[in-house]
Short mmCIF file of C-alpha atoms in Angstrom, two decimals:
data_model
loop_
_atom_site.label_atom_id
_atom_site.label_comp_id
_atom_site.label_asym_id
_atom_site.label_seq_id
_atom_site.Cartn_x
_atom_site.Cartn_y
_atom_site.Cartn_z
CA UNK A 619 0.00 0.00 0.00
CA UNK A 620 1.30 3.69 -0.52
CA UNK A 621 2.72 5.11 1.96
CA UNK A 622 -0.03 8.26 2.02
CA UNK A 623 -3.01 5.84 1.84
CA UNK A 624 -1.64 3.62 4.79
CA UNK A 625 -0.91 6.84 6.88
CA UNK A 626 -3.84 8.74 6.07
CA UNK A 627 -6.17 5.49 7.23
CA UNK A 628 -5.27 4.92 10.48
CA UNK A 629 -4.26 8.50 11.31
CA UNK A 630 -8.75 8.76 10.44
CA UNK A 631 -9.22 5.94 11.98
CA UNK A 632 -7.59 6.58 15.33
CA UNK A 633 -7.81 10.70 15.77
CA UNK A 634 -10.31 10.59 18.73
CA UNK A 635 -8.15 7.65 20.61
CA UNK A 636 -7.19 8.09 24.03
CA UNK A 637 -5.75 4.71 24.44
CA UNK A 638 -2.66 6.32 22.33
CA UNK A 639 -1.38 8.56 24.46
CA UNK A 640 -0.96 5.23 27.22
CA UNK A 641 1.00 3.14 24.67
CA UNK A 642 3.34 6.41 23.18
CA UNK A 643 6.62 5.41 25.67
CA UNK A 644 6.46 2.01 24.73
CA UNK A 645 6.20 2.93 21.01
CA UNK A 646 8.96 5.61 21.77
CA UNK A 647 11.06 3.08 23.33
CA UNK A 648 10.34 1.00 20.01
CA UNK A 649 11.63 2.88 17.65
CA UNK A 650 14.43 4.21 19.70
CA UNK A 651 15.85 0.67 19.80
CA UNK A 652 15.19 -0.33 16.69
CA UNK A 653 16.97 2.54 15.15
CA UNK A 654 20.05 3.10 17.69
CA UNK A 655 21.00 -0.41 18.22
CA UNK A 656 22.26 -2.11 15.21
CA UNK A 657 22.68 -5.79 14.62
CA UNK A 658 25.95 -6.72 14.91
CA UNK A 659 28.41 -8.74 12.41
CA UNK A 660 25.46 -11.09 10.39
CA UNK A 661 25.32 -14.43 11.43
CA UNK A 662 22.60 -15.56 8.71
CA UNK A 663 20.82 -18.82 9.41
CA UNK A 664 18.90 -20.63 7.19
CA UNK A 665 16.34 -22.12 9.08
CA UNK A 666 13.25 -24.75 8.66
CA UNK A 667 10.87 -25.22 11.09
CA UNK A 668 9.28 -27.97 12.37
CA UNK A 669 6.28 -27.35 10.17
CA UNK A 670 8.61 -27.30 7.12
CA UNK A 671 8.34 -23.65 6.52
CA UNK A 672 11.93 -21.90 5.89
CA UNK A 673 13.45 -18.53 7.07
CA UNK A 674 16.60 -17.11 7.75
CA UNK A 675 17.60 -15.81 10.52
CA UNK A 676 20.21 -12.91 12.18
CA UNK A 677 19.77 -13.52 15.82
CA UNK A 678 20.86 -10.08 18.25
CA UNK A 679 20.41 -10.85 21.59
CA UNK A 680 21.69 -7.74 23.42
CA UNK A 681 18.48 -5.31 22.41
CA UNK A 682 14.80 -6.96 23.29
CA UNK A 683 13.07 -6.34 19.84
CA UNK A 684 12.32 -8.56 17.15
CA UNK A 685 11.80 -7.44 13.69
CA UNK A 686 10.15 -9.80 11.12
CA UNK A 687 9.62 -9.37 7.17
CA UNK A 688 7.72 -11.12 5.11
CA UNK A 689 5.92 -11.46 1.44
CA UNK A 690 3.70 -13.86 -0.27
CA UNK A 691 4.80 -13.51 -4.04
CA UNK A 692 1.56 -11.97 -6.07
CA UNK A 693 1.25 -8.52 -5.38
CA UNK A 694 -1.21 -6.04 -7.51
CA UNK A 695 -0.21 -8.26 -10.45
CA UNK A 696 -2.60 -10.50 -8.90
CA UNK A 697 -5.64 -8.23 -8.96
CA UNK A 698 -8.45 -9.20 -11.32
CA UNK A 699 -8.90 -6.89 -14.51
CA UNK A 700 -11.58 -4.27 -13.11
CA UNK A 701 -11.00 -4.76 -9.39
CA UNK A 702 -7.43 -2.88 -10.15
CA UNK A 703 -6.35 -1.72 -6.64
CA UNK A 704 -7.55 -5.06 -4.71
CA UNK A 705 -3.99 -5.91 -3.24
CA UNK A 706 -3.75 -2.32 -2.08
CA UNK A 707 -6.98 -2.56 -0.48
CA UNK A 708 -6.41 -5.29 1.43
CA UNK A 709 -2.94 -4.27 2.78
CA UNK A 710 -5.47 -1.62 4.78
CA UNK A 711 -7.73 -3.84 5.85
CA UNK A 712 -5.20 -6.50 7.48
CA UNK A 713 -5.16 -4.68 10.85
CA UNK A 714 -8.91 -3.97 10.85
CA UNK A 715 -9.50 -6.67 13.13
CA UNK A 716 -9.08 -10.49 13.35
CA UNK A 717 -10.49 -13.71 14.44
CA UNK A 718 -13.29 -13.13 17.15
CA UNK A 719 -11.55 -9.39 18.31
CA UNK A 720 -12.89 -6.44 15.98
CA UNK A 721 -10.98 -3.51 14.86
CA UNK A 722 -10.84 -0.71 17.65
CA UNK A 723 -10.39 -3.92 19.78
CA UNK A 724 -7.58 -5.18 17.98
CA UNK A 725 -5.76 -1.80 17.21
CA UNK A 726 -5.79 -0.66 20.48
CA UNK A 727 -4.50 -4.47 21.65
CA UNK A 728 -1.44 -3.74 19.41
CA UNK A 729 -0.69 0.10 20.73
CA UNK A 730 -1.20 -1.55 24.56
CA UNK A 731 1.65 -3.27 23.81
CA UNK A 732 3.81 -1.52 21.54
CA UNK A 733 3.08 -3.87 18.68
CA UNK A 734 4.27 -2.63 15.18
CA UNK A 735 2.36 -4.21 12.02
CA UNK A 736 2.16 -3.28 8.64
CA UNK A 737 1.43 -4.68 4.95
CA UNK A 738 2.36 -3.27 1.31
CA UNK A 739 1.97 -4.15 -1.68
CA UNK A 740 4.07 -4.36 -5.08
CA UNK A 741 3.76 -5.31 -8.33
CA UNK A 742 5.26 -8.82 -7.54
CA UNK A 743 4.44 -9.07 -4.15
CA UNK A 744 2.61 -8.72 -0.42
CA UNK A 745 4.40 -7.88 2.05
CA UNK A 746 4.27 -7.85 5.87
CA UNK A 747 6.57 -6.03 8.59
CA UNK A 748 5.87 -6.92 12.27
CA UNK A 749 8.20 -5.71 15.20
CA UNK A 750 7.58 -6.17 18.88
CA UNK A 751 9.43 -6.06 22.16
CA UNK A 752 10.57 -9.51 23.79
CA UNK A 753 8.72 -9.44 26.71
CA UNK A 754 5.14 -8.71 24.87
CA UNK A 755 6.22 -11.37 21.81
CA UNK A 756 3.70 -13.97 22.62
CA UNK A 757 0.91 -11.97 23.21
CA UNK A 758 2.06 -9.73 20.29
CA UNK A 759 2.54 -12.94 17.70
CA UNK A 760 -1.14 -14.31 18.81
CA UNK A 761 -2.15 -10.99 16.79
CA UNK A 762 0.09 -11.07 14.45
CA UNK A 763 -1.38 -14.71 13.69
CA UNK A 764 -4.86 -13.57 13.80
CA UNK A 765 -3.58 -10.79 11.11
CA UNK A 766 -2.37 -13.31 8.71
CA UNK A 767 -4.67 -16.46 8.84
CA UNK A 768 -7.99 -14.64 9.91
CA UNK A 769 -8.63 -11.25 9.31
CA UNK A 770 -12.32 -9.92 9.25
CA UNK A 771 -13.22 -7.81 6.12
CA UNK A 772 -16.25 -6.65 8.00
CA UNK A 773 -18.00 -4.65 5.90
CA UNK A 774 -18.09 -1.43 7.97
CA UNK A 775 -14.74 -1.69 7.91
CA UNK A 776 -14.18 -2.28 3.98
CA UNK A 777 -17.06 0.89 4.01
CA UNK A 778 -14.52 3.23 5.85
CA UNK A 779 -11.17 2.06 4.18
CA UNK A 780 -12.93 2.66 0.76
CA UNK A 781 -13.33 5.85 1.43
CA UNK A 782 -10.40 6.44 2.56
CA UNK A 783 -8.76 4.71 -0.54
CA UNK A 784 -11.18 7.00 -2.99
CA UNK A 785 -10.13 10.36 -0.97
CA UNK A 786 -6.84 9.27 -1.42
CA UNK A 787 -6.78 8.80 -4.96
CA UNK A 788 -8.18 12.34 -5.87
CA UNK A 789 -5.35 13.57 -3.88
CA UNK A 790 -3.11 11.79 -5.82
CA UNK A 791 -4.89 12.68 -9.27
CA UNK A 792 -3.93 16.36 -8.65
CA UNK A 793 -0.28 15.46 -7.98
CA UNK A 794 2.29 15.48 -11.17
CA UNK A 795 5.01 13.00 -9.73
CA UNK A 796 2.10 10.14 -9.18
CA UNK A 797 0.23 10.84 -12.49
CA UNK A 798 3.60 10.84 -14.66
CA UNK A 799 4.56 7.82 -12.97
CA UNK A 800 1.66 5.43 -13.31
CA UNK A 801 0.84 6.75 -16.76
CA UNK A 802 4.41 6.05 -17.44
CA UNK A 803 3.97 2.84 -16.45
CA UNK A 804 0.52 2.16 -18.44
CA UNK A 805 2.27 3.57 -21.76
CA UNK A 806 5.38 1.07 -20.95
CA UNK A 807 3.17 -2.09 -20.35
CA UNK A 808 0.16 -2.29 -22.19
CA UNK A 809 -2.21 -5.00 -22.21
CA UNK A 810 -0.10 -6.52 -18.98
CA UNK A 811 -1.10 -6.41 -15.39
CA UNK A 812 2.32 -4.21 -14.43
CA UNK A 813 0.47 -1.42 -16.69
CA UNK A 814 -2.56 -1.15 -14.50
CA UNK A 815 -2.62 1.20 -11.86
CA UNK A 816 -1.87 -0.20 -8.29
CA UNK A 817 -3.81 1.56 -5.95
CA UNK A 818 -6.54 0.99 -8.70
CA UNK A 819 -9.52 3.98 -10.09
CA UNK A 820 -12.63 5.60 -8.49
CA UNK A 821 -14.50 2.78 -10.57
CA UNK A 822 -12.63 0.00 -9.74
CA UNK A 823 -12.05 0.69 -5.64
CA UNK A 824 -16.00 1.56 -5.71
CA UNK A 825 -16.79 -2.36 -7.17
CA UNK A 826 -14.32 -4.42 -4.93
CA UNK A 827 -16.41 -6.30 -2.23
CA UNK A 828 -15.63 -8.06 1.13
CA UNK A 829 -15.87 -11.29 -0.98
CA UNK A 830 -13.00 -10.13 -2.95
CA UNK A 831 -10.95 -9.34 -0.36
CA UNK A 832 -11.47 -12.65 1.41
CA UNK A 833 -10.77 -14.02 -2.55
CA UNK A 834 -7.71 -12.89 -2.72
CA UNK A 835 -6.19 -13.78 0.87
CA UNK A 836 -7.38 -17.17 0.38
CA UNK A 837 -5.41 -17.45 -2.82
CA UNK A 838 -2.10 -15.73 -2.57
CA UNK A 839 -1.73 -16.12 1.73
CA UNK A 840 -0.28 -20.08 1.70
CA UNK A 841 2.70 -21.61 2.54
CA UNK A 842 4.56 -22.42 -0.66
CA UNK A 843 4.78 -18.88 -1.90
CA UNK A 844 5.88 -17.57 1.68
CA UNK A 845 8.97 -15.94 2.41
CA UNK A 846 10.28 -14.78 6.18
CA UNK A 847 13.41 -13.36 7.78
CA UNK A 848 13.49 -12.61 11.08
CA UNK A 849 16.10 -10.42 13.33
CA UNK A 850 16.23 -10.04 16.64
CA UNK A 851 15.79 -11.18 20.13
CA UNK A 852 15.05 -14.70 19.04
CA UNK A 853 16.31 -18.18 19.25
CA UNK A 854 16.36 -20.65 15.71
CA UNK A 855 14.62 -22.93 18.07
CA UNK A 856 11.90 -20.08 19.14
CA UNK A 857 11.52 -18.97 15.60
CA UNK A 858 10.51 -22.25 14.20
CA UNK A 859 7.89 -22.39 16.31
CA UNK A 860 6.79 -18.78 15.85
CA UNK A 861 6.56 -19.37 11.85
CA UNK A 862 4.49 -22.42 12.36
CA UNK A 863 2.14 -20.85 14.58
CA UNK A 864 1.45 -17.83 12.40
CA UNK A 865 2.19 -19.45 9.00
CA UNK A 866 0.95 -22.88 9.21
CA UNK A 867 -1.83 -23.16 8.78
CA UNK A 868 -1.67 -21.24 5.67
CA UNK A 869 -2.92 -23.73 2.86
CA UNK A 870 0.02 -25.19 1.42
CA UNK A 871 -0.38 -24.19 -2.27
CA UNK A 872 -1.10 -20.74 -3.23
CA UNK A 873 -3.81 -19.97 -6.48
CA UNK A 874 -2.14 -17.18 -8.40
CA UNK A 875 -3.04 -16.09 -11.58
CA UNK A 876 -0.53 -16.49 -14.14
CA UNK A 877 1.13 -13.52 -15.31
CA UNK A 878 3.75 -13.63 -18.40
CA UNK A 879 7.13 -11.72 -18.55
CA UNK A 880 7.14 -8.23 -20.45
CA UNK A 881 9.02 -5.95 -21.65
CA UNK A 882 8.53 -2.37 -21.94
CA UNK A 883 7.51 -0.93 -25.58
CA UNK A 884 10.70 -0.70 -27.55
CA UNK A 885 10.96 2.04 -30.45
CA UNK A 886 10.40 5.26 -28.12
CA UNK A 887 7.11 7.00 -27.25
CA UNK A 888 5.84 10.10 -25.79
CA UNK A 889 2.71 11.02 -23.53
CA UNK A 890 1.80 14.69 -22.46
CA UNK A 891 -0.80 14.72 -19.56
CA UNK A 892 -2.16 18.31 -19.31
CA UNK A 893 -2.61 19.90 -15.85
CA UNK A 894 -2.56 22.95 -14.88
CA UNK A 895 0.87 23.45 -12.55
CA UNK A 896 3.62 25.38 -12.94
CA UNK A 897 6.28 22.85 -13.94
CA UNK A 898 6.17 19.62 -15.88
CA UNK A 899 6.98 16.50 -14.34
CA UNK A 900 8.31 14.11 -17.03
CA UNK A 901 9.16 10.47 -16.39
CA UNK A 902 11.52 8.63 -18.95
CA UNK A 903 12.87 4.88 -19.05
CA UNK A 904 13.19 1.86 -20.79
CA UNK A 905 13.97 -2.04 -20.57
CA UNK A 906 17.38 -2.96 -18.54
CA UNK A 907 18.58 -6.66 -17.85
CA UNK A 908 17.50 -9.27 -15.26
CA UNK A 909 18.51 -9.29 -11.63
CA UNK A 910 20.39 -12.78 -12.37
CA UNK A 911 21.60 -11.63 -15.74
CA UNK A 912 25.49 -11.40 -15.38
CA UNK A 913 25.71 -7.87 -16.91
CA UNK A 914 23.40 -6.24 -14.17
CA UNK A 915 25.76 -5.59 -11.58
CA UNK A 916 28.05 -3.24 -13.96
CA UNK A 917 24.58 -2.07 -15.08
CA UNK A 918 23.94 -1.14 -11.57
CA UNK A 919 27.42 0.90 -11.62
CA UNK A 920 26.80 2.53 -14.99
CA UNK A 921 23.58 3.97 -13.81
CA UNK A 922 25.29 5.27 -10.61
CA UNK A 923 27.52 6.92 -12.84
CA UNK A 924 24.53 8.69 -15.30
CA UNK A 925 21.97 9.40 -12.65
CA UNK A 926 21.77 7.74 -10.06
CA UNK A 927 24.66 9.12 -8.36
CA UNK A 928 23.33 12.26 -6.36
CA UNK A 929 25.22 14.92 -6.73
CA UNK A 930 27.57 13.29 -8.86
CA UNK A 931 25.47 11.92 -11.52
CA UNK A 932 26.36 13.06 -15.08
CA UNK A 933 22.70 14.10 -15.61
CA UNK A 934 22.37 16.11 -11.83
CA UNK A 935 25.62 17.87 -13.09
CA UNK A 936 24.33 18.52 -16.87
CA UNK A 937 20.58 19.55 -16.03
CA UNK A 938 21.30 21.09 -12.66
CA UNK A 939 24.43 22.37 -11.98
CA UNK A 940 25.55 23.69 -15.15
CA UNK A 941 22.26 25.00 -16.20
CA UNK A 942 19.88 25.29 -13.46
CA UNK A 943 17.17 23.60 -15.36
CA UNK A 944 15.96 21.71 -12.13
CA UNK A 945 16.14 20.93 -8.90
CA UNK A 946 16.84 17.17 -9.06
CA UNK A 947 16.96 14.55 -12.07
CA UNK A 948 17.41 10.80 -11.29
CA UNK A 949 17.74 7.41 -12.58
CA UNK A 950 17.90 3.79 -11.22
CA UNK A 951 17.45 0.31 -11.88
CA UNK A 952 14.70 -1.25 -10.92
CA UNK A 953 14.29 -5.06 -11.40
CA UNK A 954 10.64 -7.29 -11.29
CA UNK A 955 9.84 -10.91 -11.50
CA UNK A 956 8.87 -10.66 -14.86
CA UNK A 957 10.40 -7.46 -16.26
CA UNK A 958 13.21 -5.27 -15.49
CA UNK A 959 13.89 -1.23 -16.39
CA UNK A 960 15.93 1.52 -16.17
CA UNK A 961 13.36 4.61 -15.00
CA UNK A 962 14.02 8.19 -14.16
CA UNK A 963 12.45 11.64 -13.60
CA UNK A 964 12.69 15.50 -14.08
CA UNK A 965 10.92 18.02 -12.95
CA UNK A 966 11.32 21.65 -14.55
CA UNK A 967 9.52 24.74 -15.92
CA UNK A 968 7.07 24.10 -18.71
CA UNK A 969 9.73 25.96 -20.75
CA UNK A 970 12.47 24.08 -20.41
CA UNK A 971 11.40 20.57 -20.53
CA UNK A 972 11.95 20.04 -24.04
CA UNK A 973 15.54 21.45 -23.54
CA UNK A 974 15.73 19.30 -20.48
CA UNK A 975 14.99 16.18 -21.81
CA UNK A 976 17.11 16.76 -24.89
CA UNK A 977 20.22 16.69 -22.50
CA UNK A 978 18.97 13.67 -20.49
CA UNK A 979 18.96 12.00 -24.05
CA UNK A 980 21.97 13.51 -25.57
CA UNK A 981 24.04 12.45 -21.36
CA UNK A 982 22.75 8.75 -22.24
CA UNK A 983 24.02 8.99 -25.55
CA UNK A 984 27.78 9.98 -24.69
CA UNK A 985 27.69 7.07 -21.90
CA UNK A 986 26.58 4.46 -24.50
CA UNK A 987 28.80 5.46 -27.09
CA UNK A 988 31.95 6.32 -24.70
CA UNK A 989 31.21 4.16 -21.17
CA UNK A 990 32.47 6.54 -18.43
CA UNK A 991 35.98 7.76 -17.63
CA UNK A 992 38.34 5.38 -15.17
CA UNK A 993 38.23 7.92 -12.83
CA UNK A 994 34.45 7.82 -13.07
CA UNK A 995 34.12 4.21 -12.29
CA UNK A 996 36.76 4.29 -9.75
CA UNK A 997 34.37 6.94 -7.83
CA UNK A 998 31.28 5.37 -8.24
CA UNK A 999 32.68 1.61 -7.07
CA UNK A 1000 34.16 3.38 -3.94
CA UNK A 1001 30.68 5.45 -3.22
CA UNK A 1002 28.58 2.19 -3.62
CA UNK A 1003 30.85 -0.35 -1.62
CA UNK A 1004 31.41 2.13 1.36
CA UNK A 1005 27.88 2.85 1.33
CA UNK A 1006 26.91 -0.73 1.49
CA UNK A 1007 26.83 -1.43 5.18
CA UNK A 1008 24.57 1.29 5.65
CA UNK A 1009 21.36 -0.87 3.96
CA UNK A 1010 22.56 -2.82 7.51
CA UNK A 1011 22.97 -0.35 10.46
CA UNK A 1012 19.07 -1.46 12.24
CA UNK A 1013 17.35 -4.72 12.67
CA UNK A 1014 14.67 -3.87 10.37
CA UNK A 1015 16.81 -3.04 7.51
CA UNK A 1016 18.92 -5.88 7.91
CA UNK A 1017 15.45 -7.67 8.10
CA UNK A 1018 14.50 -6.27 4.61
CA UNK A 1019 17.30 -6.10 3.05
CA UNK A 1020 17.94 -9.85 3.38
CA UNK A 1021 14.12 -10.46 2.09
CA UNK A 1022 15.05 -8.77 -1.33
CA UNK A 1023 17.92 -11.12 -1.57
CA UNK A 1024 15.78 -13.85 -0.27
CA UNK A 1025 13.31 -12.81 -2.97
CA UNK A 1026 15.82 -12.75 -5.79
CA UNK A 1027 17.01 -16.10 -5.14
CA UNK A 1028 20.18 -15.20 -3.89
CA UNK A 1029 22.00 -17.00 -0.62
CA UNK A 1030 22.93 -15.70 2.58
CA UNK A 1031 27.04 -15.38 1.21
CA UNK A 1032 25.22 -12.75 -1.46
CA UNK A 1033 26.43 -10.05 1.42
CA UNK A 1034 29.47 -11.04 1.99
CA UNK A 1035 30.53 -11.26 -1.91
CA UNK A 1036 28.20 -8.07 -2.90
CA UNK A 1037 30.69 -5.46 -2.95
CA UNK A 1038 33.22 -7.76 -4.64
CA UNK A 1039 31.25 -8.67 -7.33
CA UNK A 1040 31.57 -4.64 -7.43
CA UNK A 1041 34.79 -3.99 -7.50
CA UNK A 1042 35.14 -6.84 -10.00
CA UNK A 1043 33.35 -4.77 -12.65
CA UNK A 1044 36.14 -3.47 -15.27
CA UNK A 1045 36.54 -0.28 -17.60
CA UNK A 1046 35.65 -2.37 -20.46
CA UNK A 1047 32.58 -4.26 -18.69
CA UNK A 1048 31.06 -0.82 -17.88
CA UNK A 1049 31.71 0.47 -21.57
CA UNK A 1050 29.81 -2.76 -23.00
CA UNK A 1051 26.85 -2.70 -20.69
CA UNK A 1052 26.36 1.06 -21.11
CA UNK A 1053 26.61 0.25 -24.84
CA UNK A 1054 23.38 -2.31 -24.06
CA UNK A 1055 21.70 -0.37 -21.32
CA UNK A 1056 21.02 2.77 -22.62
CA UNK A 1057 19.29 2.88 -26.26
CA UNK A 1058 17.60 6.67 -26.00
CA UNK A 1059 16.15 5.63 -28.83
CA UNK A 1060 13.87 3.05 -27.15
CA UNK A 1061 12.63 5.54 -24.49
CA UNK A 1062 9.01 5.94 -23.30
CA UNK A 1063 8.32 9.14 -21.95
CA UNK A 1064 5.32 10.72 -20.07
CA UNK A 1065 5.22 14.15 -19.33
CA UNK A 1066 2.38 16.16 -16.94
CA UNK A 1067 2.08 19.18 -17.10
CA UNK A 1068 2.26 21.72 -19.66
CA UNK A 1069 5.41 21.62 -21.69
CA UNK A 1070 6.20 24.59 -24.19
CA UNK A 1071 6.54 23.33 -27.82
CA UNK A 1072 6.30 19.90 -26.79
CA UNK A 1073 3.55 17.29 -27.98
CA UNK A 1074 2.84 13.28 -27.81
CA UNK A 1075 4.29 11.52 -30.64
CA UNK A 1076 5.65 8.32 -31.52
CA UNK A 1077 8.78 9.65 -32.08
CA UNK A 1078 9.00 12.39 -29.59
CA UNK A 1079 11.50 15.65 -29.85
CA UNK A 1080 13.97 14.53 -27.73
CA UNK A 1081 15.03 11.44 -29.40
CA UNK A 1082 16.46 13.70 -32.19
CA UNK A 1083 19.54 14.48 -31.85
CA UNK A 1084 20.44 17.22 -28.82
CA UNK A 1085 23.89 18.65 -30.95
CA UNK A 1086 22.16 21.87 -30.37
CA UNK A 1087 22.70 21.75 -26.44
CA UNK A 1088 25.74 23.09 -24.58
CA UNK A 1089 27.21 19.91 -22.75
CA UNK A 1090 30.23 17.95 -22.55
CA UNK A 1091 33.00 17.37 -25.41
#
């Protein structure tokens, strides 16, 4: 679920609360451990429980808290065509009470003790994020249980979240970063589930049901589609017979819908959504290479290198600094199950887009056609392997971070060899996978907004050639 739907529900929902002034130390005390105590040197376990379901495991015994992360593969690729927005639904609805204890009950159960839960959605997956102290785990995993195997949908509930859900997606119709992004997204994928819009349309929130929801736990929440990390305050021992309390009985097959791999529309495109603000938001991207594929680690450091670098990005140097044609422009990788791109955004006066983009097209270019300097590459491997350990420095991101990899079908030894496989990436590597990776001509562009001189084509402006435009020699 986004962020701003998730937020804006239960901060609704729980306004008039007195019960949360009694439980703010212990949710104080919560997130001042879980963000000042790091794990210490990783220990991973891989771990099977007794009930046959698998985890790994970083145990941290000297700070009582337990942080656990977990996703059932399916996502919002798994909602039904006109019921768009179902997954996102549901990740609001999995706190709204469970078993035989109904909502208020059960929220006000989990801020008595200090009990964090969560669930989002993506286009591949659901995911789940529980934390609790030691000393309230039991009582704290018999919701958390509840949560997963029996939650309520009761309809007064689905009533409010839809509302909710609704108000939330006319906010987000009036803002230029969503819009560009999921139309972006919708011109890259047609006629495939990763085109549809997540968090779903007025028409399509207003149809979903409580049967629905109920639909679609009982066929992507089971057992063989499960994965869990845990870290924390925990024992292997204690953990395997955590997961089979809350996970097992979780049918054992789940009933997803098959979805095929994509790949985004090749051949370049361009969208202009009109509205009425005072700078265009634009996003641009195109297809990249597989997670497993061996080129995408140097594809990882190329990108670094053209925009995903911060401050030292070719394109934040180009479009900002020399220029001043915005305030930030960005680029990273982004790899799915089924698909895998290279996306990016600008945001700049509706006069300068057009020369904006142009340079964006003109920076990717140069880097296919040259590959980046040695002293380039030398700076970005340094940036991204000292900045490694910092994905680390709290349970909870250890706890995700080691999901991802989990997800991606990597091992445990993934961290330990990550910044090697790094360092391992050569001058020519980078030039032959920036040769690969970026194809300007292959870009699909949406722009909202209103752009000066610009309009949607097939073969928009920019991808002609940006000679024209001051830049590097």
């Amino acid at each position: 679920m986004t962020v701003f739907s998730h937020a804006a529900a239960k901060v609704v929902h729980h306004a008039a609360r007195i019960t949360v002034a009694s439980a703010l130390p212990a949710l104080a005390m919560l997130f001042t451990l879980s963000v000042s105590h790091p794990a210490a040197a990783m220990n991973i376990q891989q771990i099977t429980s007794p009930g046959g379901i698998k985890a790994w495991l970083v145990e941290e015994h000297s700070v009582p808290l337990i942080s656990l992360r977990y996703a059932f593969d399916g996502g919002n690729s798994q909602d039904p065509p006109g019921k768009e927005g179902l997954a996102n639904f549901i990740t609001a609805m999995m706190d709204e009470g469970a078993g035989d204890i109904k909502s208020e009950d059960y929220q006000e159960r989990m801020e008595d003790i200090a009990m964090r839960m969560s669930y989002d959605d993506s286009k591949d997956s659901l995911y789940g994020s529980f934390e609790t102290l030691s000393k309230n785990r039991d009582k704290a995993v018999e919701l958390l249980k509840l949560s997963v195997q029996k939650p309520r949908f009761d309809q007064d509930a689905v009533d409010r979240i839809r509302q909710q859900l609704l108000a939330n997606l006319a906010y987000a119709d009036k803002d230029p970063d969503k819009v560009a992004m999921r139309e972006w997204f919708a011109q890259a994928f047609p006629d495939h589930p990763y085109g549809r819009s997540a968090n779903g349309t007025q028409q399509t929130i207003a149809k979903i049901t409580r049967d629905d929801l109920a639909d679609y736990h009982k066929r992507t929440f089971a057992r063989d589609n499960l994965k869990v990390v845990a870290v924390g305050d925990i024992t292997a021992a204690e953990l395997g017979k955590m997961l089979d309390d809350v996970f097992g009985a979780l049918p054992e097959h789940a009933d997803l819908i098959p979805v095929s791999k994509t790949e985004p529309v090749k051949g370049g495109s361009q969208k202009i959504i009109e509205m009425g603000v005072p700078q265009s938001v634009a996003v641009f991207g195109l297809g990249a290479m597989p997670r497993k594929d061996p080129d995408f680690m140097a594809g990882f450091v190329v990108n670094h290198i053209l925009g995903g670098g911060g401050f030292s990005a070719k394109l934040m140097e180009e479009v900002r600094e020399k220029r001043g044609l915005a305030y930030s422009v960005y680029t990273y990788l982004q790899p799915y199950q089924l698909t895998s791109i290279l996306v990016g955004s600008v945001a700049t006066k509706n006069a300068s887009m057009a020369q904006s983009l142009a340079i964006i097209k003109d920076e990717m270019k140069k880097m296919a056609e040259n590959g980046p300097t040695p002293q380039d590459l030398q700076a970005a491997k340094d940036y991204l392997t000292g900045s490694y350990a910092l994905r680390f420095d709290t349970n909870s991101k250890i706890a995700s971070q080691l999901l991802g990899l989990m997800q991606e079908g990597f091992g445990p030894d993934y961290v330990e060899n990550r910044n090697a496989m790094i360092n391992a990436v050569t001058l020519d590597d980078a030039k032959r996978v920036a040769a690969r990776l970026f194809k300007p001509e292959n870009l699909v562009v949406t722009i909202v907004g209103k752009p000066v001189g610009m309009n949607s084509a097939a073969t928009p402006p920019l991808l002609q050639p940006a000679a024209a435009v001051p830049g590097r020699g």
